[in-house]
């Protein structure tokens, strides 16, 4: 039985003259490309020699970056990145903004030209005959389907507390006649009158016996911010589930960063906040792009929903292009979208 061929080595790409934003975009592009494995080198390394390079001539040092690079690597294949391609560029040029459909074909073309150019310069010997491959490499595994459970945030303890939090007057929430929560929405304050474990158990019930009544001054128990209480109740109610009405392909966006310093800690909350405050994304894209646990993502979205921070529209069409502008049903992609938009567009088709 023939042995499967070993995985092909990754292709090391040296980035020259690029700022942090362009480096981040290249990292994301290489991470999402499956047919070949690319590895970004941000500086020359003794452990791994680069296979080719991308040089940004629009950096503060300009064409000096290219001259310095070529002195150090006279035979290394390279591409130039420039907002305006020069008329007599020494190597092929990638125009800004970078586009996925041109980036990878140009990289492959540079790799194909590399042996001939290096051999002409005397840097490589004549090619040796290649043995026949034993077996074709296996295709990359497809993204597993997402199994999502849902709950109704309008029901149970979370729903009752959310409704009282929208009223201007102080209120007392009782469970089976016992005081449970005291809320002061006009001051965004709350008091827990029962142990946390009892509150958690009530959050697991779909229809607990709750009753609300008007309340006066507090009972003297230490108060906490009302958003902190709602965030925690949403975590307990979610249990890794998503609020009803939100699908795997519903465009989602955060109106603002949650105050994570005053809220219960959640796995990957910082990364999720950074992505969703910058650009709309679906749950499917979030899981694929950030590689987070689906239950962790659903719990975070449920907590953000409880604080009114989550923008979503279940009637919106499937998300095709991710940009920094809010997603609307009549949104049209710009003619020359940037690399980040193209990457996320590619992800939605996987």
mmCIF file of C-alpha atoms in Angstrom:
data_model
loop_
_atom_site.group_PDB
_atom_site.id
_atom_site.type_symbol
_atom_site.label_atom_id
_atom_site.label_comp_id
_atom_site.label_asym_id
_atom_site.label_seq_id
_atom_site.Cartn_x
_atom_site.Cartn_y
_atom_site.Cartn_z
ATOM 1 C CA UNK A 1 0.000 0.000 0.000
ATOM 2 C CA UNK A 2 1.616 3.312 -1.040
ATOM 3 C CA UNK A 3 2.440 5.737 1.730
ATOM 4 C CA UNK A 4 0.798 9.153 1.659
ATOM 5 C CA UNK A 5 3.106 11.953 0.603
ATOM 6 C CA UNK A 6 4.464 14.058 3.475
ATOM 7 C CA UNK A 7 2.951 17.546 3.789
ATOM 8 C CA UNK A 8 4.632 20.184 1.654
ATOM 9 C CA UNK A 9 6.869 22.596 3.565
ATOM 10 C CA UNK A 10 5.493 26.041 4.172
ATOM 11 C CA UNK A 11 6.534 28.966 1.976
ATOM 12 C CA UNK A 12 8.367 31.668 3.923
ATOM 13 C CA UNK A 13 7.498 35.195 2.765
ATOM 14 C CA UNK A 14 9.705 38.052 4.010
ATOM 15 C CA UNK A 15 7.833 41.352 4.555
ATOM 16 C CA UNK A 16 9.963 44.461 4.089
ATOM 17 C CA UNK A 17 8.985 48.039 4.976
ATOM 18 C CA UNK A 18 5.451 47.219 6.150
ATOM 19 C CA UNK A 19 3.586 48.688 9.101
ATOM 20 C CA UNK A 20 1.677 46.666 11.701
ATOM 21 C CA UNK A 21 -1.635 46.930 9.848
ATOM 22 C CA UNK A 22 -0.315 45.476 6.610
ATOM 23 C CA UNK A 23 1.492 42.733 8.519
ATOM 24 C CA UNK A 24 -1.745 41.801 10.279
ATOM 25 C CA UNK A 25 -3.612 41.622 6.979
ATOM 26 C CA UNK A 26 -0.944 39.386 5.441
ATOM 27 C CA UNK A 27 -0.998 37.078 8.475
ATOM 28 C CA UNK A 28 -4.762 36.710 8.106
ATOM 29 C CA UNK A 29 -4.500 36.115 4.348
ATOM 30 C CA UNK A 30 -1.889 33.392 4.778
ATOM 31 C CA UNK A 31 -3.838 31.768 7.592
ATOM 32 C CA UNK A 32 -6.959 31.430 5.456
ATOM 33 C CA UNK A 33 -5.164 30.099 2.359
ATOM 34 C CA UNK A 34 -5.338 26.311 2.323
ATOM 35 C CA UNK A 35 -3.949 25.104 -0.991
ATOM 36 C CA UNK A 36 -0.424 26.237 -0.013
ATOM 37 C CA UNK A 37 0.939 26.989 3.428
ATOM 38 C CA UNK A 38 2.467 30.434 3.688
ATOM 39 C CA UNK A 39 4.523 31.697 6.611
ATOM 40 C CA UNK A 40 5.166 35.392 7.204
ATOM 41 C CA UNK A 41 8.695 36.461 8.178
ATOM 42 C CA UNK A 42 8.698 39.963 9.605
ATOM 43 C CA UNK A 43 12.497 40.094 9.742
ATOM 44 C CA UNK A 44 15.353 37.944 8.380
ATOM 45 C CA UNK A 45 15.795 34.776 10.439
ATOM 46 C CA UNK A 46 18.794 32.511 10.830
ATOM 47 C CA UNK A 47 16.467 29.550 11.392
ATOM 48 C CA UNK A 48 14.521 29.866 8.147
ATOM 49 C CA UNK A 49 15.625 31.473 4.872
ATOM 50 C CA UNK A 50 12.840 33.249 2.983
ATOM 51 C CA UNK A 51 11.504 31.804 -0.269
ATOM 52 C CA UNK A 52 10.371 35.172 -1.585
ATOM 53 C CA UNK A 53 9.677 38.704 -0.345
ATOM 54 C CA UNK A 54 7.099 41.489 -0.511
ATOM 55 C CA UNK A 55 8.597 44.993 -0.330
ATOM 56 C CA UNK A 56 6.498 48.091 0.413
ATOM 57 C CA UNK A 57 8.064 51.071 -1.379
ATOM 58 C CA UNK A 58 5.469 53.498 0.060
ATOM 59 C CA UNK A 59 7.047 53.194 3.512
ATOM 60 C CA UNK A 60 8.782 56.225 5.087
ATOM 61 C CA UNK A 61 12.139 55.157 3.618
ATOM 62 C CA UNK A 62 10.591 54.672 0.162
ATOM 63 C CA UNK A 63 12.704 52.986 -2.495
ATOM 64 C CA UNK A 64 15.610 52.776 -0.075
ATOM 65 C CA UNK A 65 13.797 49.751 1.407
ATOM 66 C CA UNK A 66 14.032 48.039 -1.980
ATOM 67 C CA UNK A 67 17.704 48.943 -2.486
ATOM 68 C CA UNK A 68 18.665 47.641 0.962
ATOM 69 C CA UNK A 69 16.668 44.461 0.445
ATOM 70 C CA UNK A 70 18.199 43.740 -2.962
ATOM 71 C CA UNK A 71 21.732 44.248 -1.617
ATOM 72 C CA UNK A 72 21.106 41.662 1.092
ATOM 73 C CA UNK A 73 19.147 39.245 -1.129
ATOM 74 C CA UNK A 74 20.350 39.665 -4.727
ATOM 75 C CA UNK A 75 18.689 36.498 -6.061
ATOM 76 C CA UNK A 76 15.561 36.251 -3.880
ATOM 77 C CA UNK A 77 12.311 36.570 -5.877
ATOM 78 C CA UNK A 78 10.226 39.516 -4.763
ATOM 79 C CA UNK A 79 7.127 41.610 -5.344
ATOM 80 C CA UNK A 80 6.725 45.353 -4.832
ATOM 81 C CA UNK A 81 3.693 46.894 -3.109
ATOM 82 C CA UNK A 82 2.825 50.447 -4.139
ATOM 83 C CA UNK A 83 -0.242 52.684 -4.313
ATOM 84 C CA UNK A 84 0.855 53.802 -7.789
ATOM 85 C CA UNK A 85 2.759 51.120 -9.737
ATOM 86 C CA UNK A 86 5.977 52.586 -11.173
ATOM 87 C CA UNK A 87 6.473 52.527 -14.944
ATOM 88 C CA UNK A 88 9.779 50.628 -14.801
ATOM 89 C CA UNK A 89 9.484 48.461 -11.722
ATOM 90 C CA UNK A 90 12.356 45.995 -11.223
ATOM 91 C CA UNK A 91 9.870 43.245 -10.293
ATOM 92 C CA UNK A 92 6.078 42.751 -10.611
ATOM 93 C CA UNK A 93 4.023 45.200 -8.550
ATOM 94 C CA UNK A 94 0.990 44.638 -6.324
ATOM 95 C CA UNK A 95 -1.259 47.689 -6.350
ATOM 96 C CA UNK A 96 -2.836 48.948 -3.139
ATOM 97 C CA UNK A 97 -5.255 48.096 -1.674
ATOM 98 C CA UNK A 98 -4.123 44.474 -1.704
ATOM 99 C CA UNK A 99 -6.644 42.058 -3.192
ATOM 100 C CA UNK A 100 -6.825 38.329 -2.515
ATOM 101 C CA UNK A 101 -7.481 37.447 -6.146
ATOM 102 C CA UNK A 102 -4.203 39.071 -7.221
ATOM 103 C CA UNK A 103 -2.009 38.442 -4.149
ATOM 104 C CA UNK A 104 -1.784 34.642 -4.312
ATOM 105 C CA UNK A 105 -1.462 34.339 -8.126
ATOM 106 C CA UNK A 106 1.387 36.875 -8.026
ATOM 107 C CA UNK A 107 3.118 34.954 -5.247
ATOM 108 C CA UNK A 108 2.836 31.733 -7.214
ATOM 109 C CA UNK A 109 4.128 33.427 -10.369
ATOM 110 C CA UNK A 110 7.125 34.770 -8.433
ATOM 111 C CA UNK A 111 7.902 31.282 -7.139
ATOM 112 C CA UNK A 112 7.720 29.836 -10.654
ATOM 113 C CA UNK A 113 10.089 32.502 -11.981
ATOM 114 C CA UNK A 114 12.529 32.064 -9.090
ATOM 115 C CA UNK A 115 14.507 28.993 -10.308
ATOM 116 C CA UNK A 116 15.094 30.409 -13.808
ATOM 117 C CA UNK A 117 16.187 33.815 -12.518
ATOM 118 C CA UNK A 118 18.483 32.338 -9.866
ATOM 119 C CA UNK A 119 19.981 29.858 -12.300
ATOM 120 C CA UNK A 120 20.688 32.637 -14.789
ATOM 121 C CA UNK A 121 22.549 34.479 -12.052
ATOM 122 C CA UNK A 122 24.550 31.331 -11.196
ATOM 123 C CA UNK A 123 22.917 30.881 -7.817
ATOM 124 C CA UNK A 124 21.381 27.463 -8.526
ATOM 125 C CA UNK A 125 22.639 24.291 -10.244
ATOM 126 C CA UNK A 126 20.769 22.586 -13.047
ATOM 127 C CA UNK A 127 17.496 21.040 -11.891
ATOM 128 C CA UNK A 128 17.519 17.360 -10.932
ATOM 129 C CA UNK A 129 14.751 15.091 -12.191
ATOM 130 C CA UNK A 130 11.862 14.943 -9.776
ATOM 131 C CA UNK A 131 10.521 11.562 -8.676
ATOM 132 C CA UNK A 132 6.903 10.803 -9.298
ATOM 133 C CA UNK A 133 4.732 11.691 -6.295
ATOM 134 C CA UNK A 134 3.566 8.730 -4.277
ATOM 135 C CA UNK A 135 0.149 10.129 -3.593
ATOM 136 C CA UNK A 136 -1.590 13.446 -3.939
ATOM 137 C CA UNK A 137 -1.877 15.422 -0.709
ATOM 138 C CA UNK A 138 -5.231 15.160 0.956
ATOM 139 C CA UNK A 139 -7.484 18.218 0.614
ATOM 140 C CA UNK A 140 -7.869 20.381 3.710
ATOM 141 C CA UNK A 141 -10.700 19.301 5.982
ATOM 142 C CA UNK A 142 -13.928 21.184 5.460
ATOM 143 C CA UNK A 143 -15.394 23.362 8.159
ATOM 144 C CA UNK A 144 -17.705 21.244 10.330
ATOM 145 C CA UNK A 145 -21.323 22.303 10.491
ATOM 146 C CA UNK A 146 -22.287 24.479 13.436
ATOM 147 C CA UNK A 147 -24.838 23.051 15.834
ATOM 148 C CA UNK A 148 -26.496 25.890 17.735
ATOM 149 C CA UNK A 149 -28.992 25.641 20.580
ATOM 150 C CA UNK A 150 -31.164 28.665 21.331
ATOM 151 C CA UNK A 151 -33.078 30.160 24.235
ATOM 152 C CA UNK A 152 -35.632 32.949 24.590
ATOM 153 C CA UNK A 153 -34.055 35.862 26.525
ATOM 154 C CA UNK A 154 -37.519 37.342 27.100
ATOM 155 C CA UNK A 155 -38.469 34.497 29.396
ATOM 156 C CA UNK A 156 -37.360 33.459 32.868
ATOM 157 C CA UNK A 157 -35.376 35.524 35.342
ATOM 158 C CA UNK A 158 -33.369 37.276 32.632
ATOM 159 C CA UNK A 159 -36.494 38.414 30.790
ATOM 160 C CA UNK A 160 -38.211 39.669 33.947
ATOM 161 C CA UNK A 161 -35.113 41.572 35.087
ATOM 162 C CA UNK A 162 -34.620 43.115 31.642
ATOM 163 C CA UNK A 163 -38.209 44.405 31.570
ATOM 164 C CA UNK A 164 -37.895 45.945 35.034
ATOM 165 C CA UNK A 165 -34.568 47.530 34.078
ATOM 166 C CA UNK A 166 -36.352 49.505 31.346
ATOM 167 C CA UNK A 167 -38.802 51.097 33.782
ATOM 168 C CA UNK A 168 -37.939 54.383 35.498
ATOM 169 C CA UNK A 169 -39.154 53.448 39.005
ATOM 170 C CA UNK A 170 -37.486 51.205 41.610
ATOM 171 C CA UNK A 171 -38.866 47.673 41.659
ATOM 172 C CA UNK A 172 -38.624 44.556 43.756
ATOM 173 C CA UNK A 173 -38.599 41.138 42.079
ATOM 174 C CA UNK A 174 -39.849 38.220 44.164
ATOM 175 C CA UNK A 175 -39.592 34.465 43.620
ATOM 176 C CA UNK A 176 -42.369 32.464 45.317
ATOM 177 C CA UNK A 177 -42.992 35.411 47.610
ATOM 178 C CA UNK A 178 -39.355 35.865 48.689
ATOM 179 C CA UNK A 179 -37.439 39.041 47.740
ATOM 180 C CA UNK A 180 -34.966 38.179 45.009
ATOM 181 C CA UNK A 181 -33.696 41.379 43.356
ATOM 182 C CA UNK A 182 -34.053 45.080 44.074
ATOM 183 C CA UNK A 183 -33.601 47.281 41.010
ATOM 184 C CA UNK A 184 -33.050 51.015 40.730
ATOM 185 C CA UNK A 185 -33.018 51.632 36.938
ATOM 186 C CA UNK A 186 -32.838 55.434 37.261
ATOM 187 C CA UNK A 187 -29.441 55.019 38.951
ATOM 188 C CA UNK A 188 -28.422 51.848 37.058
ATOM 189 C CA UNK A 189 -28.038 50.016 40.384
ATOM 190 C CA UNK A 190 -29.231 46.627 41.646
ATOM 191 C CA UNK A 191 -29.132 44.510 44.796
ATOM 192 C CA UNK A 192 -29.108 40.725 45.011
ATOM 193 C CA UNK A 193 -31.233 39.636 47.973
ATOM 194 C CA UNK A 194 -30.580 35.896 47.543
ATOM 195 C CA UNK A 195 -27.338 33.884 47.104
ATOM 196 C CA UNK A 196 -25.808 33.716 43.638
ATOM 197 C CA UNK A 197 -26.404 29.958 43.404
ATOM 198 C CA UNK A 198 -30.162 30.470 43.767
ATOM 199 C CA UNK A 199 -30.133 33.119 41.045
ATOM 200 C CA UNK A 200 -28.204 30.746 38.796
ATOM 201 C CA UNK A 201 -30.697 27.955 39.403
ATOM 202 C CA UNK A 202 -33.620 30.262 38.547
ATOM 203 C CA UNK A 203 -31.865 31.249 35.305
ATOM 204 C CA UNK A 204 -31.919 27.608 34.254
ATOM 205 C CA UNK A 205 -35.710 27.500 34.613
ATOM 206 C CA UNK A 206 -37.799 28.523 31.630
ATOM 207 C CA UNK A 207 -40.801 29.798 33.617
ATOM 208 C CA UNK A 208 -40.024 30.352 37.320
ATOM 209 C CA UNK A 209 -42.717 31.795 39.599
ATOM 210 C CA UNK A 210 -41.729 35.483 39.656
ATOM 211 C CA UNK A 211 -43.621 38.556 40.782
ATOM 212 C CA UNK A 212 -42.661 42.239 40.601
ATOM 213 C CA UNK A 213 -43.863 45.093 42.750
ATOM 214 C CA UNK A 214 -42.971 48.720 43.318
ATOM 215 C CA UNK A 215 -40.207 49.330 45.854
ATOM 216 C CA UNK A 216 -38.830 52.203 47.869
ATOM 217 C CA UNK A 217 -35.415 52.601 49.455
ATOM 218 C CA UNK A 218 -32.949 49.747 49.351
ATOM 219 C CA UNK A 219 -32.653 47.178 52.075
ATOM 220 C CA UNK A 220 -29.111 48.216 52.901
ATOM 221 C CA UNK A 221 -27.406 45.432 50.978
ATOM 222 C CA UNK A 222 -24.355 46.394 48.927
ATOM 223 C CA UNK A 223 -25.434 47.400 45.441
ATOM 224 C CA UNK A 224 -23.845 46.555 42.125
ATOM 225 C CA UNK A 225 -24.153 48.156 38.677
ATOM 226 C CA UNK A 226 -27.293 47.023 36.889
ATOM 227 C CA UNK A 227 -25.371 46.151 33.659
ATOM 228 C CA UNK A 228 -23.137 43.834 35.691
ATOM 229 C CA UNK A 229 -26.210 41.967 36.967
ATOM 230 C CA UNK A 230 -27.784 41.685 33.503
ATOM 231 C CA UNK A 231 -24.505 40.430 32.014
ATOM 232 C CA UNK A 232 -24.230 37.702 34.672
ATOM 233 C CA UNK A 233 -27.873 36.647 34.365
ATOM 234 C CA UNK A 234 -27.428 36.353 30.591
ATOM 235 C CA UNK A 235 -24.381 34.104 31.061
ATOM 236 C CA UNK A 236 -26.293 31.813 33.383
ATOM 237 C CA UNK A 237 -29.359 31.804 31.115
ATOM 238 C CA UNK A 238 -27.438 31.225 27.892
ATOM 239 C CA UNK A 239 -25.467 28.126 28.937
ATOM 240 C CA UNK A 240 -23.708 28.243 25.555
ATOM 241 C CA UNK A 241 -26.927 28.929 23.629
ATOM 242 C CA UNK A 242 -27.765 31.769 21.269
ATOM 243 C CA UNK A 243 -30.706 34.181 21.676
ATOM 244 C CA UNK A 244 -33.698 33.078 19.607
ATOM 245 C CA UNK A 245 -33.950 34.818 16.240
ATOM 246 C CA UNK A 246 -30.199 34.979 15.578
ATOM 247 C CA UNK A 247 -28.949 32.488 13.001
ATOM 248 C CA UNK A 248 -25.499 31.292 12.040
ATOM 249 C CA UNK A 249 -25.538 33.672 9.051
ATOM 250 C CA UNK A 250 -27.172 36.697 10.699
ATOM 251 C CA UNK A 251 -24.972 39.834 10.455
ATOM 252 C CA UNK A 252 -23.907 40.886 13.968
ATOM 253 C CA UNK A 253 -22.132 43.973 15.259
ATOM 254 C CA UNK A 254 -21.390 45.538 18.652
ATOM 255 C CA UNK A 255 -22.456 49.142 19.129
ATOM 256 C CA UNK A 256 -19.550 49.669 21.528
ATOM 257 C CA UNK A 257 -17.037 47.768 23.656
ATOM 258 C CA UNK A 258 -18.513 46.180 26.783
ATOM 259 C CA UNK A 259 -16.780 47.372 29.949
ATOM 260 C CA UNK A 260 -14.966 44.088 30.467
ATOM 261 C CA UNK A 261 -13.185 45.375 33.587
ATOM 262 C CA UNK A 262 -16.516 45.453 35.464
ATOM 263 C CA UNK A 263 -18.200 42.424 33.956
ATOM 264 C CA UNK A 264 -17.833 38.704 34.602
ATOM 265 C CA UNK A 265 -14.936 37.297 32.590
ATOM 266 C CA UNK A 266 -15.741 35.283 29.472
ATOM 267 C CA UNK A 267 -13.348 33.298 27.237
ATOM 268 C CA UNK A 268 -12.241 35.247 24.131
ATOM 269 C CA UNK A 269 -14.327 38.289 25.124
ATOM 270 C CA UNK A 270 -11.567 40.722 24.152
ATOM 271 C CA UNK A 271 -11.027 39.183 20.704
ATOM 272 C CA UNK A 272 -14.755 38.993 20.032
ATOM 273 C CA UNK A 273 -15.235 42.621 21.080
ATOM 274 C CA UNK A 274 -12.336 43.777 18.905
ATOM 275 C CA UNK A 275 -13.762 42.062 15.823
ATOM 276 C CA UNK A 276 -17.427 42.979 16.242
ATOM 277 C CA UNK A 277 -16.852 46.649 17.082
ATOM 278 C CA UNK A 278 -14.727 46.979 13.943
ATOM 279 C CA UNK A 279 -16.806 45.113 11.372
ATOM 280 C CA UNK A 280 -20.063 43.147 11.111
ATOM 281 C CA UNK A 281 -19.690 39.377 11.015
ATOM 282 C CA UNK A 282 -21.857 36.296 11.242
ATOM 283 C CA UNK A 283 -21.466 33.611 13.866
ATOM 284 C CA UNK A 284 -20.150 31.250 11.198
ATOM 285 C CA UNK A 285 -17.462 33.771 10.208
ATOM 286 C CA UNK A 286 -16.594 34.537 13.851
ATOM 287 C CA UNK A 287 -15.951 30.866 14.610
ATOM 288 C CA UNK A 288 -14.005 30.337 11.387
ATOM 289 C CA UNK A 289 -11.910 33.502 11.687
ATOM 290 C CA UNK A 290 -11.126 33.563 15.423
ATOM 291 C CA UNK A 291 -11.295 29.786 15.968
ATOM 292 C CA UNK A 292 -13.266 30.191 19.174
ATOM 293 C CA UNK A 293 -15.477 27.613 20.818
ATOM 294 C CA UNK A 294 -19.044 28.054 19.438
ATOM 295 C CA UNK A 295 -20.528 27.906 22.954
ATOM 296 C CA UNK A 296 -18.145 30.619 24.157
ATOM 297 C CA UNK A 297 -19.140 32.829 21.221
ATOM 298 C CA UNK A 298 -22.858 32.225 21.844
ATOM 299 C CA UNK A 299 -22.524 33.051 25.550
ATOM 300 C CA UNK A 300 -20.687 36.295 24.773
ATOM 301 C CA UNK A 301 -23.319 37.309 22.199
ATOM 302 C CA UNK A 302 -26.106 36.539 24.689
ATOM 303 C CA UNK A 303 -24.474 38.714 27.350
ATOM 304 C CA UNK A 304 -23.928 41.565 24.882
ATOM 305 C CA UNK A 305 -27.549 41.237 23.768
ATOM 306 C CA UNK A 306 -28.735 41.577 27.382
ATOM 307 C CA UNK A 307 -26.923 44.920 27.674
ATOM 308 C CA UNK A 308 -28.388 46.182 24.400
ATOM 309 C CA UNK A 309 -24.958 46.267 22.749
ATOM 310 C CA UNK A 310 -25.685 43.809 19.928
ATOM 311 C CA UNK A 311 -26.939 45.054 16.556
ATOM 312 C CA UNK A 312 -28.515 42.388 14.386
ATOM 313 C CA UNK A 313 -31.207 42.054 11.748
ATOM 314 C CA UNK A 314 -32.721 38.646 11.098
ATOM 315 C CA UNK A 315 -34.300 39.906 7.844
ATOM 316 C CA UNK A 316 -30.995 41.028 6.332
ATOM 317 C CA UNK A 317 -29.673 39.124 3.291
ATOM 318 C CA UNK A 318 -26.687 36.769 3.695
ATOM 319 C CA UNK A 319 -23.534 38.678 4.565
ATOM 320 C CA UNK A 320 -21.357 38.884 1.438
ATOM 321 C CA UNK A 321 -18.849 41.658 2.094
ATOM 322 C CA UNK A 322 -17.597 42.675 5.527
ATOM 323 C CA UNK A 323 -16.639 46.331 5.756
ATOM 324 C CA UNK A 324 -16.351 48.895 8.510
ATOM 325 C CA UNK A 325 -19.826 50.241 7.697
ATOM 326 C CA UNK A 326 -22.972 48.703 9.240
ATOM 327 C CA UNK A 327 -24.596 45.964 7.186
ATOM 328 C CA UNK A 328 -27.852 47.025 5.526
ATOM 329 C CA UNK A 329 -30.117 45.109 3.138
ATOM 330 C CA UNK A 330 -29.200 47.424 0.265
ATOM 331 C CA UNK A 331 -25.465 47.549 1.014
ATOM 332 C CA UNK A 332 -23.257 47.423 -2.071
ATOM 333 C CA UNK A 333 -19.636 46.343 -1.975
ATOM 334 C CA UNK A 334 -17.090 48.983 -3.025
ATOM 335 C CA UNK A 335 -15.401 48.404 -6.349
ATOM 336 C CA UNK A 336 -11.951 48.086 -4.807
ATOM 337 C CA UNK A 337 -12.428 46.592 -1.379
ATOM 338 C CA UNK A 338 -9.396 46.208 0.859
ATOM 339 C CA UNK A 339 -7.684 42.962 1.716
ATOM 340 C CA UNK A 340 -9.652 42.436 4.968
ATOM 341 C CA UNK A 341 -12.970 42.772 3.124
ATOM 342 C CA UNK A 342 -11.843 40.347 0.437
ATOM 343 C CA UNK A 343 -10.680 37.804 3.005
ATOM 344 C CA UNK A 344 -13.960 37.825 4.860
ATOM 345 C CA UNK A 345 -15.835 37.647 1.567
ATOM 346 C CA UNK A 346 -13.817 34.540 0.762
ATOM 347 C CA UNK A 347 -14.632 32.997 4.152
ATOM 348 C CA UNK A 348 -18.382 33.342 3.564
ATOM 349 C CA UNK A 349 -18.051 31.166 0.457
ATOM 350 C CA UNK A 350 -16.180 28.329 2.250
#
